[in-house]
């Protein structure tokens, strides 16, 4: 990231990388949110920060199975993103 400050040619690749990370964090949180809403849990908002994100639910599900599904949804989205990204990176030589 600091290379972009020293080398102007590194600006756009760095900006693209940071944007991609932010989008991945947002999609991860949307995964949690979508599963929560599917089970009737209200999601008030999603907060993104430099350290990650959080989907804010108005209540915690009483059923531990539903809570587990909501918790697993974010990482499951990451696996899906990785399965899509890996072949693309192999194609472009990343």
PDB file of C-alpha atoms in Angstrom:
ATOM      1  CA  UNK A   1       0.000   0.000   0.000  1.00  0.00           C
ATOM      2  CA  UNK A   2       2.820   2.413   0.794  1.00  0.00           C
ATOM      3  CA  UNK A   3       4.342   1.629  -2.597  1.00  0.00           C
ATOM      4  CA  UNK A   4       1.545   3.686  -4.132  1.00  0.00           C
ATOM      5  CA  UNK A   5       2.899   6.735  -2.311  1.00  0.00           C
ATOM      6  CA  UNK A   6       6.463   6.169  -3.523  1.00  0.00           C
ATOM      7  CA  UNK A   7       5.703   4.922  -7.027  1.00  0.00           C
ATOM      8  CA  UNK A   8       2.860   6.613  -8.944  1.00  0.00           C
ATOM      9  CA  UNK A   9       2.561   3.612 -11.270  1.00  0.00           C
ATOM     10  CA  UNK A  10       1.479   1.524  -8.259  1.00  0.00           C
ATOM     11  CA  UNK A  11      -1.474   3.812  -7.461  1.00  0.00           C
ATOM     12  CA  UNK A  12      -4.138   2.138  -9.619  1.00  0.00           C
ATOM     13  CA  UNK A  13      -3.217  -1.461  -8.762  1.00  0.00           C
ATOM     14  CA  UNK A  14      -3.233  -0.513  -5.082  1.00  0.00           C
ATOM     15  CA  UNK A  15      -6.538   1.334  -5.402  1.00  0.00           C
ATOM     16  CA  UNK A  16      -8.043  -1.644  -7.248  1.00  0.00           C
ATOM     17  CA  UNK A  17      -6.807  -4.056  -4.567  1.00  0.00           C
ATOM     18  CA  UNK A  18      -8.183  -1.958  -1.706  1.00  0.00           C
ATOM     19  CA  UNK A  19     -11.496  -1.555  -3.522  1.00  0.00           C
ATOM     20  CA  UNK A  20     -11.691  -5.304  -4.101  1.00  0.00           C
ATOM     21  CA  UNK A  21     -11.030  -5.977  -0.410  1.00  0.00           C
ATOM     22  CA  UNK A  22     -13.757  -3.508   0.590  1.00  0.00           C
ATOM     23  CA  UNK A  23     -16.209  -5.139  -1.813  1.00  0.00           C
ATOM     24  CA  UNK A  24     -15.337  -8.594  -0.438  1.00  0.00           C
ATOM     25  CA  UNK A  25     -15.972  -7.408   3.131  1.00  0.00           C
ATOM     26  CA  UNK A  26     -19.302  -5.889   2.070  1.00  0.00           C
ATOM     27  CA  UNK A  27     -20.395  -9.056   0.234  1.00  0.00           C
ATOM     28  CA  UNK A  28     -19.351 -11.134   3.279  1.00  0.00           C
ATOM     29  CA  UNK A  29     -21.581  -9.026   5.523  1.00  0.00           C
ATOM     30  CA  UNK A  30     -24.397  -9.168   2.974  1.00  0.00           C
ATOM     31  CA  UNK A  31     -24.166 -12.966   3.231  1.00  0.00           C
ATOM     32  CA  UNK A  32     -24.788 -12.800   6.973  1.00  0.00           C
ATOM     33  CA  UNK A  33     -27.577 -10.276   6.442  1.00  0.00           C
ATOM     34  CA  UNK A  34     -29.365 -12.202   3.702  1.00  0.00           C
ATOM     35  CA  UNK A  35     -29.506 -15.416   5.732  1.00  0.00           C
ATOM     36  CA  UNK A  36     -30.631 -13.491   8.830  1.00  0.00           C
ATOM     37  CA  UNK A  37     -33.442 -11.825   6.872  1.00  0.00           C
ATOM     38  CA  UNK A  38     -34.423 -15.195   5.386  1.00  0.00           C
ATOM     39  CA  UNK A  39     -35.112 -16.405   8.932  1.00  0.00           C
ATOM     40  CA  UNK A  40     -37.004 -13.245   9.891  1.00  0.00           C
ATOM     41  CA  UNK A  41     -34.209 -11.516  11.787  1.00  0.00           C
ATOM     42  CA  UNK A  42     -34.188  -7.763  11.139  1.00  0.00           C
ATOM     43  CA  UNK A  43     -30.821  -6.349  10.086  1.00  0.00           C
ATOM     44  CA  UNK A  44     -30.725  -2.631  10.843  1.00  0.00           C
ATOM     45  CA  UNK A  45     -27.476  -1.770   9.044  1.00  0.00           C
ATOM     46  CA  UNK A  46     -24.015  -2.877   8.001  1.00  0.00           C
ATOM     47  CA  UNK A  47     -20.931  -1.067   9.264  1.00  0.00           C
ATOM     48  CA  UNK A  48     -17.673  -1.207   7.310  1.00  0.00           C
ATOM     49  CA  UNK A  49     -14.363  -0.155   8.825  1.00  0.00           C
ATOM     50  CA  UNK A  50     -10.687  -0.568   7.955  1.00  0.00           C
ATOM     51  CA  UNK A  51     -10.630  -3.618  10.246  1.00  0.00           C
ATOM     52  CA  UNK A  52     -13.644  -5.368   8.733  1.00  0.00           C
ATOM     53  CA  UNK A  53     -17.395  -5.137   8.903  1.00  0.00           C
ATOM     54  CA  UNK A  54     -20.419  -5.945  11.022  1.00  0.00           C
ATOM     55  CA  UNK A  55     -24.041  -6.685  10.218  1.00  0.00           C
ATOM     56  CA  UNK A  56     -26.181  -5.255  13.005  1.00  0.00           C
ATOM     57  CA  UNK A  57     -29.160  -7.445  13.849  1.00  0.00           C
ATOM     58  CA  UNK A  58     -31.986  -6.154  16.007  1.00  0.00           C
ATOM     59  CA  UNK A  59     -32.307  -9.451  17.853  1.00  0.00           C
ATOM     60  CA  UNK A  60     -30.367 -12.660  18.298  1.00  0.00           C
ATOM     61  CA  UNK A  61     -32.171 -15.764  17.042  1.00  0.00           C
ATOM     62  CA  UNK A  62     -33.255 -18.076  19.839  1.00  0.00           C
ATOM     63  CA  UNK A  63     -32.612 -21.190  17.760  1.00  0.00           C
ATOM     64  CA  UNK A  64     -28.881 -22.011  17.844  1.00  0.00           C
ATOM     65  CA  UNK A  65     -29.142 -23.706  14.434  1.00  0.00           C
ATOM     66  CA  UNK A  66     -30.374 -20.479  12.843  1.00  0.00           C
ATOM     67  CA  UNK A  67     -27.668 -18.502  14.619  1.00  0.00           C
ATOM     68  CA  UNK A  68     -25.067 -20.966  13.310  1.00  0.00           C
ATOM     69  CA  UNK A  69     -26.382 -20.674   9.747  1.00  0.00           C
ATOM     70  CA  UNK A  70     -26.176 -16.881   9.965  1.00  0.00           C
ATOM     71  CA  UNK A  71     -22.622 -17.117  11.317  1.00  0.00           C
ATOM     72  CA  UNK A  72     -21.527 -19.558   8.597  1.00  0.00           C
ATOM     73  CA  UNK A  73     -23.073 -17.509   5.776  1.00  0.00           C
ATOM     74  CA  UNK A  74     -20.275 -14.896   5.660  1.00  0.00           C
ATOM     75  CA  UNK A  75     -17.404 -17.373   5.391  1.00  0.00           C
ATOM     76  CA  UNK A  76     -19.431 -19.396   2.865  1.00  0.00           C
ATOM     77  CA  UNK A  77     -19.630 -16.278   0.705  1.00  0.00           C
ATOM     78  CA  UNK A  78     -15.836 -15.923   0.999  1.00  0.00           C
ATOM     79  CA  UNK A  79     -15.393 -19.498  -0.248  1.00  0.00           C
ATOM     80  CA  UNK A  80     -17.631 -18.673  -3.208  1.00  0.00           C
ATOM     81  CA  UNK A  81     -15.635 -15.536  -3.957  1.00  0.00           C
ATOM     82  CA  UNK A  82     -12.397 -17.533  -3.788  1.00  0.00           C
ATOM     83  CA  UNK A  83     -13.769 -20.172  -6.161  1.00  0.00           C
ATOM     84  CA  UNK A  84     -14.599 -17.424  -8.658  1.00  0.00           C
ATOM     85  CA  UNK A  85     -11.385 -15.429  -8.132  1.00  0.00           C
ATOM     86  CA  UNK A  86      -8.884 -18.301  -8.275  1.00  0.00           C
ATOM     87  CA  UNK A  87      -9.498 -19.238 -11.935  1.00  0.00           C
ATOM     88  CA  UNK A  88      -9.526 -15.564 -12.901  1.00  0.00           C
ATOM     89  CA  UNK A  89      -6.169 -15.005 -11.201  1.00  0.00           C
ATOM     90  CA  UNK A  90      -4.731 -18.054 -12.967  1.00  0.00           C
ATOM     91  CA  UNK A  91      -5.943 -16.703 -16.308  1.00  0.00           C
ATOM     92  CA  UNK A  92      -4.486 -13.222 -15.839  1.00  0.00           C
ATOM     93  CA  UNK A  93      -1.309 -14.529 -14.225  1.00  0.00           C
ATOM     94  CA  UNK A  94      -1.844 -13.131 -10.715  1.00  0.00           C
TER      95      UNK A  94
END
